[in-house]
XYZ file of C-alpha atoms in Angstrom:
333
model
C 16.927 -100.190 -63.739
C 18.071 -97.881 -66.540
C 15.949 -94.720 -66.487
C 15.835 -91.872 -69.007
C 14.409 -88.561 -67.794
C 13.006 -86.250 -70.470
C 12.588 -82.715 -69.217
C 13.564 -79.065 -69.803
C 16.850 -79.346 -67.935
C 18.751 -77.146 -70.409
C 16.763 -73.993 -69.634
C 18.982 -71.326 -68.092
C 17.271 -70.938 -64.762
C 17.716 -72.410 -61.326
C 14.296 -74.025 -61.087
C 14.623 -75.995 -64.330
C 17.942 -77.424 -63.229
C 16.989 -78.139 -59.627
C 13.802 -80.038 -60.494
C 15.853 -82.213 -62.869
C 18.696 -82.700 -60.407
C 16.218 -83.540 -57.636
C 14.706 -86.267 -59.798
C 18.181 -87.595 -60.521
C 19.094 -87.759 -56.829
C 15.755 -89.317 -55.941
C 16.167 -92.085 -58.531
C 19.825 -92.719 -57.749
C 19.082 -93.134 -54.042
C 16.776 -95.956 -55.083
C 19.631 -97.595 -56.974
C 18.706 -96.674 -60.553
C 21.006 -95.630 -63.395
C 19.812 -92.213 -64.654
C 20.423 -90.295 -67.885
C 18.757 -87.178 -69.309
C 17.722 -86.883 -72.922
C 19.123 -83.849 -74.720
C 16.232 -81.935 -76.225
C 17.803 -78.856 -77.773
C 15.991 -76.773 -80.372
C 17.243 -73.750 -82.293
C 15.010 -71.294 -80.361
C 16.208 -72.787 -77.073
C 19.886 -72.628 -78.095
C 19.397 -68.997 -79.098
C 17.820 -68.213 -75.730
C 20.579 -70.051 -73.883
C 23.290 -68.033 -75.638
C 21.432 -64.798 -74.925
C 21.133 -65.790 -71.251
C 24.766 -66.815 -70.819
C 26.548 -64.031 -72.694
C 26.365 -60.236 -72.847
C 27.937 -57.258 -74.589
C 27.294 -55.044 -71.570
C 30.734 -54.419 -70.041
C 29.232 -53.902 -66.597
C 27.725 -57.379 -66.710
C 30.468 -59.345 -68.487
C 32.199 -60.599 -65.337
C 28.836 -61.375 -63.748
C 27.815 -63.449 -66.779
C 31.199 -65.208 -66.876
C 30.856 -66.410 -63.290
C 27.206 -67.323 -63.785
C 28.000 -69.216 -67.012
C 30.751 -71.221 -65.332
C 28.432 -72.359 -62.541
C 25.637 -73.191 -64.968
C 27.832 -75.290 -67.260
C 29.458 -77.171 -64.374
C 26.047 -78.010 -62.952
C 24.798 -79.262 -66.330
C 27.620 -81.831 -66.408
C 26.068 -83.540 -63.387
C 22.974 -84.561 -65.332
C 24.682 -87.151 -67.548
C 22.924 -86.184 -70.794
C 22.588 -88.224 -73.963
C 21.022 -88.121 -77.437
C 20.174 -91.841 -77.257
C 16.430 -92.484 -77.273
C 16.680 -96.036 -75.998
C 16.417 -98.728 -75.102
C 15.530 -98.013 -71.458
C 13.628 -99.838 -68.759
C 11.707 -96.695 -67.902
C 11.273 -93.257 -69.447
C 10.042 -90.462 -67.175
C 8.716 -87.391 -68.959
C 8.746 -84.284 -66.759
C 8.650 -82.282 -64.680
C 8.350 -78.579 -65.562
C 6.629 -77.172 -68.660
C 7.138 -80.170 -70.939
C 3.471 -80.019 -71.959
C 3.470 -76.303 -72.723
C 2.264 -75.853 -76.307
C 2.370 -72.059 -76.494
C 6.009 -71.372 -75.693
C 8.081 -70.495 -78.760
C 11.384 -71.081 -76.962
C 10.461 -74.532 -75.668
C 8.327 -75.443 -78.671
C 6.422 -78.756 -78.462
C 8.747 -81.691 -78.997
C 7.652 -85.247 -79.831
C 9.947 -86.675 -77.140
C 7.961 -84.794 -74.457
C 5.034 -87.041 -75.382
C 7.021 -90.252 -75.682
C 7.322 -90.223 -79.489
C 10.510 -91.943 -80.639
C 11.463 -93.076 -77.122
C 12.241 -96.774 -76.791
C 11.399 -97.853 -73.251
C 9.600 -100.735 -71.602
C 7.425 -98.219 -69.756
C 6.799 -94.548 -70.496
C 5.272 -92.410 -67.765
C 4.774 -88.709 -67.109
C 5.668 -87.186 -63.758
C 4.370 -83.732 -62.738
C 4.044 -82.281 -66.213
C 3.046 -78.626 -66.448
C 1.335 -77.007 -69.441
C 1.228 -73.421 -68.118
C -1.291 -71.535 -70.306
C -1.994 -74.362 -72.768
C -5.655 -75.013 -73.508
C -7.467 -78.150 -74.627
C -8.027 -76.741 -78.112
C -4.253 -76.261 -78.519
C -3.695 -80.011 -78.226
C -5.829 -80.727 -81.261
C -3.428 -78.743 -83.465
C -0.591 -81.229 -82.892
C -1.184 -84.693 -84.290
C 1.991 -86.080 -82.675
C 0.805 -84.878 -79.267
C -2.451 -86.838 -79.508
C -0.584 -89.875 -80.846
C 1.996 -89.702 -78.077
C -0.579 -89.343 -75.310
C -2.293 -92.538 -76.396
C 0.955 -94.497 -76.023
C 1.835 -93.516 -72.454
C 1.598 -96.033 -69.616
C 0.704 -93.501 -66.928
C 0.279 -89.745 -66.542
C 0.509 -87.367 -63.611
C 0.593 -83.573 -63.678
C 1.802 -80.728 -61.461
C -1.283 -78.528 -61.287
C -5.001 -78.294 -61.855
C -4.687 -76.270 -65.085
C -2.655 -79.025 -66.756
C -5.038 -81.653 -65.442
C -8.023 -79.841 -66.960
C -6.305 -78.958 -70.265
C -5.359 -82.597 -70.991
C -8.368 -84.352 -69.398
C -10.041 -84.945 -72.767
C -7.071 -87.047 -73.880
C -5.758 -88.690 -70.694
C -8.700 -88.639 -68.285
C -8.705 -87.439 -64.679
C -5.026 -87.978 -63.863
C -3.432 -87.387 -60.427
C -1.682 -84.193 -59.364
C 1.731 -84.870 -57.815
C 4.470 -82.783 -56.248
C 7.299 -81.125 -58.134
C 10.456 -83.316 -57.978
C 12.136 -80.847 -55.595
C 9.716 -82.105 -52.930
C 10.874 -85.709 -53.347
C 14.239 -84.924 -51.765
C 15.620 -82.648 -49.073
C 16.929 -79.742 -51.146
C 18.828 -78.354 -48.159
C 21.268 -81.253 -48.660
C 22.380 -79.618 -51.917
C 23.519 -76.391 -50.239
C 27.298 -75.881 -50.319
C 29.208 -74.604 -47.295
C 30.526 -71.280 -48.567
C 30.726 -67.769 -47.143
C 27.245 -66.251 -47.276
C 26.547 -62.641 -46.245
C 26.609 -62.157 -42.482
C 24.419 -59.046 -42.574
C 20.645 -59.536 -42.954
C 19.412 -59.144 -46.542
C 16.391 -59.443 -48.795
C 16.743 -61.989 -51.623
C 15.053 -61.284 -54.952
C 14.563 -64.013 -57.555
C 12.976 -62.952 -60.836
C 13.750 -62.433 -64.501
C 12.108 -59.015 -64.441
C 10.146 -56.829 -62.017
C 8.077 -53.929 -63.311
C 8.105 -50.507 -61.628
C 5.292 -51.400 -59.224
C 7.073 -54.482 -57.943
C 10.390 -52.670 -57.632
C 8.724 -49.933 -55.603
C 7.192 -52.473 -53.206
C 10.517 -54.235 -52.648
C 12.471 -50.989 -52.168
C 9.909 -49.553 -49.735
C 10.026 -52.760 -47.710
C 13.819 -52.659 -47.769
C 13.811 -49.155 -46.322
C 11.360 -50.085 -43.567
C 13.323 -53.135 -42.386
C 16.751 -51.587 -43.051
C 18.137 -54.405 -45.200
C 19.925 -54.434 -48.541
C 18.379 -56.034 -51.617
C 20.295 -58.921 -53.211
C 19.227 -60.294 -56.602
C 20.068 -63.943 -57.268
C 21.215 -64.935 -60.749
C 20.565 -61.491 -62.221
C 22.293 -58.113 -62.053
C 19.661 -55.394 -61.632
C 20.571 -51.720 -61.260
C 17.826 -51.211 -58.662
C 19.255 -53.880 -56.330
C 22.130 -53.248 -53.942
C 23.928 -56.369 -55.112
C 23.651 -59.087 -57.738
C 25.068 -62.549 -57.140
C 25.842 -64.973 -60.021
C 25.026 -68.059 -57.953
C 25.379 -71.646 -59.005
C 22.100 -73.602 -58.782
C 23.306 -74.980 -55.455
C 24.563 -71.756 -53.877
C 21.269 -70.208 -55.027
C 19.589 -72.447 -52.455
C 22.113 -71.304 -49.872
C 21.427 -67.627 -50.535
C 17.706 -68.319 -50.240
C 18.251 -70.156 -46.975
C 20.335 -67.353 -45.458
C 18.019 -64.531 -46.570
C 15.780 -62.824 -44.039
C 13.075 -62.310 -46.670
C 12.465 -63.557 -50.223
C 10.597 -61.769 -53.021
C 9.830 -63.752 -56.180
C 7.363 -64.177 -59.023
C 8.517 -67.620 -60.195
C 7.134 -71.084 -59.475
C 10.360 -72.609 -58.222
C 11.364 -69.469 -56.349
C 8.079 -69.897 -54.494
C 8.122 -73.624 -53.724
C 11.850 -73.758 -52.905
C 11.455 -70.850 -50.473
C 8.558 -72.706 -48.866
C 10.651 -75.840 -48.511
C 13.356 -73.761 -46.801
C 10.727 -72.173 -44.507
C 11.414 -68.607 -45.609
C 9.560 -65.346 -44.958
C 8.178 -65.241 -48.470
C 6.486 -62.603 -50.633
C 5.112 -63.635 -54.025
C 3.886 -61.676 -57.022
C 1.494 -64.370 -58.214
C 0.423 -63.037 -61.593
C 1.209 -66.343 -63.301
C -1.455 -69.000 -62.820
C 1.052 -71.703 -61.915
C 2.522 -69.505 -59.168
C -0.922 -68.671 -57.777
C -1.802 -72.367 -57.784
C 1.324 -73.123 -55.754
C 0.231 -70.628 -53.104
C -3.293 -72.037 -53.072
C -2.122 -75.646 -52.932
C -0.150 -74.996 -49.754
C -2.622 -72.517 -48.235
C -0.310 -69.517 -48.479
C -2.525 -67.109 -50.395
C -1.778 -64.475 -47.753
C 1.755 -64.179 -49.136
C 0.423 -62.965 -52.501
C 1.534 -59.385 -53.164
C -0.907 -59.107 -56.044
C -3.708 -59.385 -53.511
C -2.116 -56.827 -51.172
C 0.705 -54.418 -51.982
C 1.686 -53.875 -48.347
C 4.570 -56.273 -47.784
C 5.211 -54.896 -44.305
C 1.678 -55.766 -43.172
C 1.957 -59.222 -44.711
C 5.244 -59.754 -42.858
C 3.355 -59.485 -39.542
C 1.483 -62.691 -40.350
C 3.245 -65.804 -39.091
C 3.676 -68.547 -41.690
C 2.491 -71.865 -40.272
C 5.272 -74.076 -41.573
C 4.270 -76.918 -39.266
C 0.981 -77.151 -41.175
C 2.891 -76.798 -44.443
C 5.201 -79.708 -43.594
C 2.247 -81.885 -42.648
C 0.508 -81.115 -45.935
C 3.687 -81.757 -47.938
C 4.135 -85.143 -46.261
C 0.591 -86.133 -47.200
C 1.053 -85.051 -50.804
C 4.497 -86.633 -50.962
C 3.079 -89.972 -49.875
C 0.653 -89.927 -52.808
C 3.382 -88.773 -55.199
C 5.695 -91.589 -54.118
C 2.893 -94.103 -54.443
C 2.489 -93.067 -58.084
C 6.147 -93.150 -59.137
C 7.254 -96.116 -56.999
C 4.773 -98.315 -58.866
C 7.075 -98.107 -61.891
C 10.372 -98.286 -60.013
C 9.829 -101.609 -58.295
């Protein structure tokens, strides 16, 4: 079967790439031919350039190495501008149904408009802070929703925001749960000394203070992944795959991102999350890990004394994965 995946794979962050790559590997293991639709926009191109280049001399080499890894990884997705014909079009995952993001502005293709496919389905779409009233402002969104063969979403907020137009659709797992992400980890030289991994685009002063105080108490250096922060001991310009390796080898992980959270869970890490974003909080709630929320308690050291029950987590993931596979396999047979 020829499958076209329509998602935000061009975004310059590890989570966006890894959810897309996970879907690719999942589909290919089932024997399908997979391509990704290019969905560039001017705001996104501008953001990509800003993310990949810098005029800061102290960061130029860092950005060069990061850029090389990013571009090499993007080649693996087999991207195209062709909108058909395909046997199946899969829209999602990630924030394809976000209507309030200027960078990833709403695109008709994210709602199936202009896509020529025998079947068009949505897998684990996320709308972030989009509300039901936002949908009414986009005629192509309403038109596209009516032409989809099936819809599933990633979280309760998206389910509720779009319920008026698509009904009570199922919530399924992010594509990174459909595969074993540890299989993507390259065998390279990781730090031998214990360290704390930080994955964020920005921490405010409060968050930095919490991480640094914890670092002092446990006697470990702070390593930022994919970013070069002056307050960290080291910054590593990982590839999307070595990013997983640095997470896996870390003693502790601090993050405020959705994929930083769920990927750390999948790797069974000692995790601390600043869950200010609704989608991040929902991830903690979905897998019963609210106790790892540093917005509920600022004492990371006390939280670290609580043992994470990853046996219960794995059991819950398997149950949710079964339902997720049941949804998507219906269209792959």
